[in-house]
XYZ file of C-alpha atoms in Angstrom:
552
model
C 17.576 -2.936 22.778
C 17.061 -0.670 25.785
C 16.998 -1.975 29.351
C 13.382 -0.866 29.782
C 11.977 -2.952 27.003
C 14.442 -5.838 27.101
C 13.077 -6.764 30.554
C 9.696 -7.222 28.938
C 10.895 -9.723 26.305
C 10.974 -13.309 27.546
C 14.460 -14.800 27.778
C 13.304 -18.392 28.124
C 10.245 -20.589 27.790
C 7.647 -20.810 25.054
C 7.617 -17.016 24.545
C 11.402 -16.661 24.346
C 12.264 -13.681 22.149
C 8.772 -12.127 22.288
C 6.824 -9.937 24.681
C 4.553 -12.519 26.416
C 1.624 -10.209 27.119
C 1.681 -8.829 23.565
C 1.932 -12.329 22.116
C -1.070 -13.590 24.078
C -3.158 -10.464 23.494
C -2.473 -10.378 19.745
C -3.426 -14.017 19.207
C -6.512 -13.634 21.383
C -7.569 -10.499 19.520
C -7.191 -12.118 16.100
C -8.938 -15.335 17.171
C -11.867 -13.504 18.777
C -12.364 -11.296 15.735
C -12.215 -14.201 13.276
C -14.583 -16.389 15.310
C -17.107 -13.577 15.766
C -17.027 -12.632 12.074
C -17.205 -16.240 10.855
C -20.087 -17.230 13.164
C -22.142 -14.073 12.661
C -21.246 -13.060 9.123
C -24.396 -11.080 8.334
C -24.465 -9.258 11.655
C -20.725 -8.551 11.512
C -20.992 -7.252 7.971
C -23.888 -4.946 8.847
C -22.065 -3.703 11.950
C -18.771 -3.015 10.188
C -20.580 -1.518 7.195
C -22.508 0.852 9.439
C -19.282 2.049 11.069
C -17.532 2.436 7.737
C -20.566 4.187 6.203
C -20.629 6.697 9.037
C -16.912 7.365 8.642
C -17.174 7.837 4.881
C -20.157 10.181 5.087
C -19.429 12.159 8.261
C -15.635 12.252 8.311
C -14.691 12.664 4.655
C -13.383 16.158 5.470
C -11.177 14.687 8.210
C -9.615 11.966 6.050
C -8.963 14.425 3.224
C -7.378 16.934 5.623
C -5.318 14.299 7.439
C -3.812 12.794 4.291
C -3.097 16.246 2.831
C -1.387 17.261 6.084
C 0.862 14.179 5.948
C 1.829 15.010 2.373
C 2.853 18.553 3.291
C 4.833 17.357 6.329
C 6.743 14.956 4.074
C 7.523 17.676 1.533
C 8.633 20.023 4.316
C 11.045 17.483 5.805
C 12.424 16.572 2.390
C 13.209 20.191 1.502
C 14.285 21.336 4.972
C 17.755 21.339 6.525
C 16.851 18.001 8.113
C 17.032 16.271 4.732
C 20.683 15.323 5.301
C 20.036 13.571 8.633
C 20.899 9.869 8.509
C 18.363 7.229 9.490
C 20.979 5.624 11.695
C 24.416 6.581 12.917
C 26.225 9.257 10.912
C 28.618 6.677 9.467
C 25.971 4.033 8.682
C 25.558 2.777 5.117
C 22.475 1.405 3.319
C 22.031 -2.338 3.743
C 20.604 -2.908 0.252
C 21.429 -1.684 -3.245
C 19.088 0.868 -4.795
C 17.566 -1.748 -7.111
C 16.866 -4.187 -4.288
C 15.512 -1.344 -2.153
C 13.148 -0.105 -4.873
C 12.040 -3.662 -5.652
C 11.096 -4.347 -2.033
C 9.412 -0.930 -1.665
C 7.248 -1.578 -4.681
C 6.490 -5.199 -3.809
C 5.361 -4.481 -0.248
C 3.572 -1.242 -1.107
C 1.379 -1.634 -4.178
C 2.369 -4.631 -6.304
C -0.710 -6.843 -6.074
C -3.077 -3.858 -6.013
C -1.837 -2.602 -9.370
C -2.501 -5.977 -10.965
C -6.001 -6.172 -9.508
C -7.074 -2.577 -10.174
C -4.751 -1.612 -13.059
C -7.416 -2.289 -15.698
C -10.620 -2.078 -13.695
C -10.181 1.270 -11.977
C -9.324 3.469 -14.994
C -12.133 1.753 -16.887
C -14.645 2.473 -14.117
C -13.792 6.185 -14.170
C -13.880 6.247 -17.978
C -17.346 4.695 -18.083
C -20.377 6.990 -17.843
C -23.253 4.576 -17.245
C -23.332 4.972 -13.421
C -24.270 1.303 -12.799
C -23.931 1.659 -9.023
C -26.281 4.587 -8.560
C -23.618 7.289 -8.295
C -21.401 8.977 -10.933
C -18.452 7.036 -12.274
C -16.291 10.149 -12.217
C -17.635 13.374 -10.647
C -14.422 15.246 -11.511
C -15.065 14.610 -15.213
C -18.783 15.364 -14.861
C -17.952 18.666 -13.134
C -15.914 19.661 -16.180
C -18.731 18.511 -18.517
C -16.540 15.703 -19.900
C -19.471 13.292 -19.851
C -18.996 11.504 -23.186
C -16.722 8.454 -23.394
C -13.970 10.105 -25.400
C -10.288 11.004 -24.964
C -11.090 14.008 -22.751
C -12.883 11.754 -20.284
C -10.028 9.239 -20.584
C -7.613 11.901 -19.267
C -9.926 12.514 -16.290
C -10.096 8.758 -15.686
C -6.317 8.561 -15.375
C -6.155 11.728 -13.250
C -8.406 10.163 -10.626
C -6.574 6.829 -10.827
C -3.200 8.544 -10.295
C -4.712 10.528 -7.433
C -5.686 7.368 -5.585
C -2.312 5.670 -6.187
C -0.077 8.736 -6.078
C 1.681 11.143 -3.749
C -1.092 11.352 -1.148
C -1.168 7.601 -0.560
C 2.596 7.200 -0.503
C 2.882 10.128 1.927
C 0.935 7.953 4.371
C 3.535 5.185 4.052
C 6.417 7.675 4.181
C 5.141 9.248 7.405
C 5.126 5.940 9.259
C 8.284 4.571 7.656
C 10.303 7.716 8.302
C 9.218 7.986 11.939
C 10.026 4.343 12.657
C 13.401 4.484 10.897
C 14.371 7.729 12.648
C 13.369 6.682 16.169
C 14.459 3.076 15.681
C 17.832 3.522 14.014
C 18.928 7.012 15.076
C 17.345 7.252 18.523
C 17.826 3.524 19.296
C 14.223 2.978 20.368
C 12.437 -0.310 19.572
C 11.483 -0.704 15.913
C 7.760 -0.648 16.724
C 4.953 1.802 16.101
C 4.881 2.925 19.742
C 8.379 4.442 19.470
C 7.183 7.224 17.180
C 5.107 8.574 20.082
C 8.138 8.941 22.359
C 8.445 12.751 21.876
C 4.853 13.063 23.100
C 4.452 10.516 25.923
C 8.052 9.545 26.755
C 8.659 6.254 28.589
C 4.932 5.599 28.743
C 5.342 4.010 25.301
C 6.371 0.889 27.245
C 3.049 0.778 29.084
C -0.594 0.174 28.119
C -0.682 3.027 25.591
C 2.258 1.573 23.693
C 0.790 -1.929 23.835
C -2.516 -0.655 22.422
C -0.767 1.147 19.564
C 1.235 -1.928 18.577
C -1.784 -4.224 18.859
C -3.688 -1.910 16.539
C -0.784 -2.201 14.095
C -0.860 -6.006 14.370
C -4.623 -5.925 13.728
C -4.178 -3.835 10.592
C -1.351 -6.011 9.308
C -3.014 -9.401 9.829
C -6.365 -8.413 8.423
C -4.941 -6.198 5.695
C -2.846 -9.106 4.422
C -5.812 -11.491 4.766
C -8.193 -9.301 2.772
C -5.577 -8.654 0.087
C -4.981 -12.376 -0.143
C -8.721 -12.788 -0.663
C -8.656 -10.290 -3.541
C -5.517 -11.829 -4.983
C -6.697 -15.436 -4.997
C -10.035 -14.455 -6.559
C -8.101 -13.017 -9.494
C -5.671 -15.956 -9.568
C -8.635 -18.333 -9.638
C -10.111 -16.324 -12.517
C -6.755 -16.674 -14.271
C -6.665 -20.457 -13.772
C -10.208 -20.672 -15.125
C -9.179 -18.571 -18.116
C -6.061 -20.678 -18.740
C -7.163 -24.216 -17.872
C -10.911 -24.123 -17.271
C -10.456 -24.820 -13.539
C -13.466 -23.982 -11.386
C -12.669 -20.582 -9.790
C -14.814 -21.307 -6.734
C -14.069 -21.338 -3.024
C -12.186 -24.660 -2.988
C -9.712 -23.475 -5.616
C -9.192 -20.213 -3.773
C -8.544 -21.984 -0.450
C -5.964 -24.262 -2.115
C -4.263 -21.159 -3.555
C -4.245 -19.502 -0.123
C -2.620 -22.581 1.409
C 0.084 -22.776 -1.274
C 0.919 -19.080 -1.151
C 0.990 -19.024 2.652
C 3.497 -21.862 2.786
C 5.839 -20.222 0.268
C 5.471 -16.806 1.951
C 6.260 -18.338 5.348
C 9.402 -19.998 3.993
C 10.426 -16.652 2.524
C 9.818 -14.874 5.848
C 11.857 -17.489 7.706
C 14.798 -16.942 5.349
C 14.821 -13.211 6.185
C 14.836 -9.898 4.347
C 18.248 -10.310 2.747
C 17.389 -13.647 1.138
C 13.833 -14.737 0.331
C 12.062 -11.383 0.470
C 14.762 -9.559 -1.504
C 15.157 -12.275 -4.154
C 11.416 -12.691 -4.793
C 10.965 -8.904 -4.923
C 13.706 -8.578 -7.530
C 12.203 -11.371 -9.634
C 8.830 -9.640 -9.367
C 10.300 -6.550 -10.967
C 11.883 -8.422 -13.886
C 8.754 -10.467 -14.596
C 6.629 -7.330 -14.335
C 8.846 -5.635 -16.915
C 8.054 -8.490 -19.345
C 4.292 -8.119 -18.806
C 4.505 -4.331 -19.032
C 6.473 -4.588 -22.292
C 3.747 -6.851 -23.699
C 1.084 -4.233 -22.960
C 3.260 -1.372 -24.203
C 4.583 -2.847 -27.460
C 1.635 -5.136 -28.168
C -0.780 -2.240 -27.785
C -0.881 1.189 -29.473
C 2.651 2.159 -28.374
C 2.784 5.725 -29.724
C -0.684 6.537 -28.392
C 0.126 5.061 -24.970
C 3.361 7.035 -24.572
C 1.631 10.259 -25.561
C -1.249 9.409 -23.237
C 1.219 8.938 -20.372
C 2.857 12.330 -20.906
C -0.531 14.030 -21.149
C -2.080 12.342 -18.114
C 1.004 12.657 -15.890
C 1.149 16.386 -16.604
C -2.582 16.692 -16.002
C -2.223 14.981 -12.608
C 0.704 17.176 -11.536
C -1.251 20.302 -12.484
C -4.344 19.248 -10.558
C -3.048 17.155 -7.645
C -3.181 19.873 -4.967
C -6.764 21.081 -5.604
C -7.931 17.460 -5.985
C -6.409 16.690 -2.596
C -8.705 19.221 -0.927
C -11.890 18.531 -2.923
C -14.921 17.462 -0.905
C -18.247 16.660 -2.573
C -21.567 17.516 -0.966
C -24.053 16.519 -3.675
C -25.625 13.170 -2.828
C -24.284 11.148 -5.769
C -20.808 12.682 -5.828
C -20.509 12.361 -2.041
C -21.399 8.656 -2.293
C -18.721 8.235 -4.970
C -16.120 9.997 -2.826
C -16.955 7.818 0.178
C -16.812 4.619 -1.860
C -13.594 5.473 -3.662
C -11.385 8.281 -2.314
C -12.213 7.856 1.383
C -12.070 4.084 0.942
C -8.594 4.437 -0.568
C -7.361 6.817 2.118
C -8.641 4.402 4.753
C -6.997 1.494 2.952
C -3.618 3.269 2.708
C -3.830 4.235 6.393
C -4.838 0.743 7.539
C -1.838 -0.702 5.675
C 0.560 2.038 6.829
C 1.803 0.377 10.060
C 2.696 -2.768 8.119
C 4.204 -1.185 5.000
C 5.759 1.703 6.931
C 7.564 -0.627 9.312
C 8.813 -2.811 6.473
C 10.043 0.278 4.596
C 11.825 1.432 7.748
C 13.366 -2.009 8.204
C 15.032 -1.906 4.765
C 16.051 1.795 4.862
C 18.692 1.953 7.596
C 21.619 4.194 6.634
C 19.803 6.403 4.147
C 19.271 10.132 4.658
C 15.823 11.622 5.192
C 15.986 13.274 1.774
C 17.092 10.058 0.072
C 14.341 8.175 1.896
C 11.701 10.706 0.850
C 12.679 10.786 -2.802
C 13.135 7.026 -3.010
C 9.902 6.060 -1.254
C 7.562 8.779 -2.472
C 8.645 9.497 -6.033
C 10.209 6.354 -7.509
C 7.376 3.859 -6.772
C 4.802 6.517 -7.671
C 6.355 7.149 -11.085
C 6.519 3.419 -11.793
C 2.913 2.983 -10.638
C 1.717 5.821 -12.890
C 3.421 4.317 -15.924
C 1.998 0.879 -15.099
C -1.541 2.207 -14.630
C -1.361 4.242 -17.821
C -0.080 1.380 -19.979
C -2.539 -1.161 -18.571
C -5.532 1.148 -18.196
C -4.674 2.982 -21.406
C -4.801 -0.245 -23.417
C -8.282 -0.996 -22.090
C -9.478 2.561 -22.716
C -8.038 2.578 -26.247
C -9.788 -0.719 -26.974
C -13.119 0.721 -25.827
C -12.586 3.967 -27.754
C -11.971 2.043 -30.993
C -14.272 -0.944 -30.511
C -15.788 -2.266 -33.748
C -19.302 -2.052 -32.341
C -18.875 1.516 -31.100
C -17.343 3.158 -28.053
C -17.690 1.048 -24.921
C -18.488 -2.256 -26.640
C -15.105 -4.024 -26.472
C -16.215 -6.020 -23.433
C -13.875 -4.731 -20.727
C -16.224 -1.928 -19.648
C -19.035 -4.457 -19.327
C -16.929 -6.695 -17.077
C -16.335 -3.712 -14.787
C -20.024 -2.730 -14.856
C -20.835 -6.273 -13.765
C -18.167 -5.875 -11.020
C -16.274 -8.830 -12.407
C -13.012 -7.060 -11.596
C -10.795 -10.192 -11.435
C -11.569 -10.967 -15.094
C -10.912 -7.456 -16.403
C -7.152 -8.060 -16.560
C -7.558 -11.210 -18.641
C -10.161 -9.599 -20.857
C -7.700 -6.820 -21.661
C -4.868 -9.284 -22.365
C -7.028 -11.132 -24.909
C -7.461 -7.906 -26.893
C -3.754 -7.053 -27.135
C -2.733 -9.287 -30.064
C -4.226 -11.803 -32.479
C -1.659 -14.395 -31.382
C -3.647 -16.620 -29.026
C -0.543 -18.443 -27.771
C 1.123 -15.167 -26.804
C -1.989 -13.895 -25.046
C -2.201 -17.234 -23.185
C 1.436 -16.986 -22.118
C 0.979 -13.433 -20.846
C -2.184 -14.429 -18.964
C -0.147 -17.209 -17.320
C 2.590 -14.709 -16.448
C 0.018 -12.334 -14.930
C -1.353 -15.178 -12.791
C 2.151 -16.093 -11.622
C 2.835 -12.454 -10.785
C -0.317 -12.261 -8.708
C 1.080 -15.105 -6.622
C 4.612 -13.735 -6.298
C 3.462 -10.171 -5.578
C 1.298 -11.477 -2.806
C 4.074 -13.676 -1.430
C 6.220 -10.560 -0.967
C 3.374 -8.762 0.792
C 2.627 -11.716 3.042
C 6.208 -12.470 4.038
C 6.797 -8.770 4.715
C 3.689 -8.703 6.896
C 4.873 -11.736 8.849
C 8.232 -10.114 9.508
C 6.556 -6.874 10.632
C 4.182 -8.618 13.067
C 6.933 -10.649 14.710
C 9.229 -7.610 14.871
C 6.574 -5.662 16.778
C 5.823 -8.548 19.140
C 9.538 -8.937 19.873
C 9.752 -5.237 20.819
C 11.693 -4.205 17.726
C 14.060 -7.124 17.140
C 14.718 -6.959 13.389
C 15.584 -10.669 13.409
C 12.659 -12.141 15.377
C 12.548 -15.851 16.286
C 11.880 -18.079 13.276
C 9.269 -20.246 15.004
C 7.054 -17.206 15.499
C 7.471 -16.240 11.841
C 6.125 -19.693 10.968
C 3.155 -19.323 13.349
C 2.158 -15.906 12.056
C 2.912 -16.650 8.402
C 0.635 -19.674 8.371
C -1.827 -17.877 10.650
C -2.397 -15.100 8.102
C -3.339 -17.710 5.518
C -5.595 -19.496 7.992
C -7.443 -16.258 8.756
C -8.026 -15.646 5.045
C -9.131 -19.237 4.403
C -11.572 -19.386 7.333
C -13.207 -16.092 6.474
C -13.325 -16.943 2.763
C -15.094 -20.220 3.543
C -17.507 -18.459 5.908
C -18.177 -15.607 3.486
C -16.697 -13.031 5.845
C -13.835 -11.526 3.800
C -15.936 -8.557 2.711
C -16.844 -7.880 6.344
C -13.170 -8.085 7.270
C -12.203 -5.617 4.574
C -14.849 -3.225 5.861
C -13.591 -3.599 9.435
C -10.011 -2.931 8.347
C -11.035 0.360 6.759
C -12.974 1.343 9.882
C -9.889 0.581 11.992
C -7.998 3.182 9.966
C -9.701 5.966 11.943
C -7.730 5.526 15.204
C -4.591 4.741 13.186
C -4.922 8.072 11.386
C -4.924 9.910 14.719
C -1.752 8.059 15.742
C -0.143 8.962 12.419
C -0.847 12.671 12.850
C 0.745 12.486 16.299
C 3.715 10.707 14.741
C 4.132 13.460 12.145
C 4.074 16.081 14.889
C 6.475 14.017 16.990
C 9.185 13.670 14.357
C 9.089 17.364 13.450
C 9.333 18.218 17.168
C 12.170 15.768 17.720
C 14.184 16.970 14.733
C 13.917 20.589 15.871
C 15.101 19.601 19.370
C 17.821 17.177 18.243
C 21.340 18.685 18.314
C 22.620 15.963 15.979
C 20.050 17.004 13.360
C 21.740 20.406 12.927
C 24.721 20.552 10.534
C 28.045 21.350 12.238
C 29.121 24.972 11.980
C 31.645 25.478 9.232
C 30.995 22.196 7.480
C 30.934 22.565 3.718
C 28.720 19.627 2.854
C 26.308 17.321 4.598
C 26.839 13.541 4.675
C 24.670 13.130 1.560
C 26.670 15.749 -0.356
C 24.139 18.576 0.053
C 25.678 22.046 0.133
C 25.226 23.509 3.605
C 25.674 27.030 2.359
C 22.945 26.406 -0.163
C 19.674 24.656 0.505
C 20.346 23.538 4.092
C 20.580 27.122 5.330
C 18.011 28.482 2.924
């Protein structure tokens, strides 16, 4: 911890271990936002919706360009001579095994989202009834694949992969790489402000830096709260499906309270214990559920469908990344889906990026890039294909004709939480097995969210302690329970939708910061003598041949 910032962290008193001004400002900001939204739900929703609507309609070109730029910066750094640079001292070693690392990457990044959208999103793009007044899939319609058949199914998976693929993970990689590089190699605080050091220097410790970190705290608290709202709605649907429990607000608030307590205990125990252990269990339990969908469903068809759709995505990913729609219906679809997703990835990036940085000390830039961008993406694609593919296959071969199996209708009615359970019921004729897998899915929703929530708590307290990767436990308890309280209050007041809208709108200033971060790390690497391999060395620390690709 540098002398400049250590003087700003309290050494005694109630704020001991944290930056007092940041602690007060962050709590005041969160409280003011929650109170305003809860008291004036309709006005807040209309205000946030107007801002988000303007962003989605007027700045779609900007979001598409910004995310594409981050992807190309990531690919450049991965393939450049800087790929062998360590995120830490040259002799540092990774803190976690590859399995633990991948488990935590996946848990913090996309776990709960894949359970919520894994059935519903491919089915929405496969459908052709346009129940929301705009096309379900303008990419398929452009290619005249308008009938609900296997050709349209391939387009449905292409768009799903696009929204969960390389572009989104490049957003996380950009933030995570910058924070790990400046935090562990340059010894700056492990906070978002440090990535701006090549641009504004020591001013990161002043008002500009405070504003950047507060924006990151905002995105983390409200991103976790809105995801908890989505998660408990699906968990409540699962409890109703399993036990007939009323899935209403009271049940959801009880679920929020239970999950928040467990997540807080996990955050208090630290990364190496609670967060790592729960993340690893998530992976093993997810493998069981995935195996049920794969081997209980049309296995041969699903595996062939995966090969076909993955190849289709890889062939089309670059042109899709630059596609902007101008026709009224297609433009509305792009705003509601692609721009929404890019905003969602960006709003989550400070939280997920910092957590990824926290667990990646000692890895090289190339190892970081490959591990963070390609491994979780491949797993996510397989998951989406097996889950979404089962639902699509069921609709293609429904006894009453294509589209009559019931899952498509759930999605048309926007009953997204029930789509997962509707698909599970169609897998086998063994009711007990379907019930057991529905129970497992409900448990996974809880454990996936616990890993997101405890990671978020650790990130918030790390930022407020000016980069201390072991922040005071009492503040982890305050923020861990506080995230649940925010979700519960807004759920009871009917303001979670407004909060989600506000979080997406907040992604606009974050995206500007991220572009500056991408520029800053490229600039710093080019100016950093330690980032250039030593003359005459035969191999880099990661084993890369210097005479080969590093000097290419």
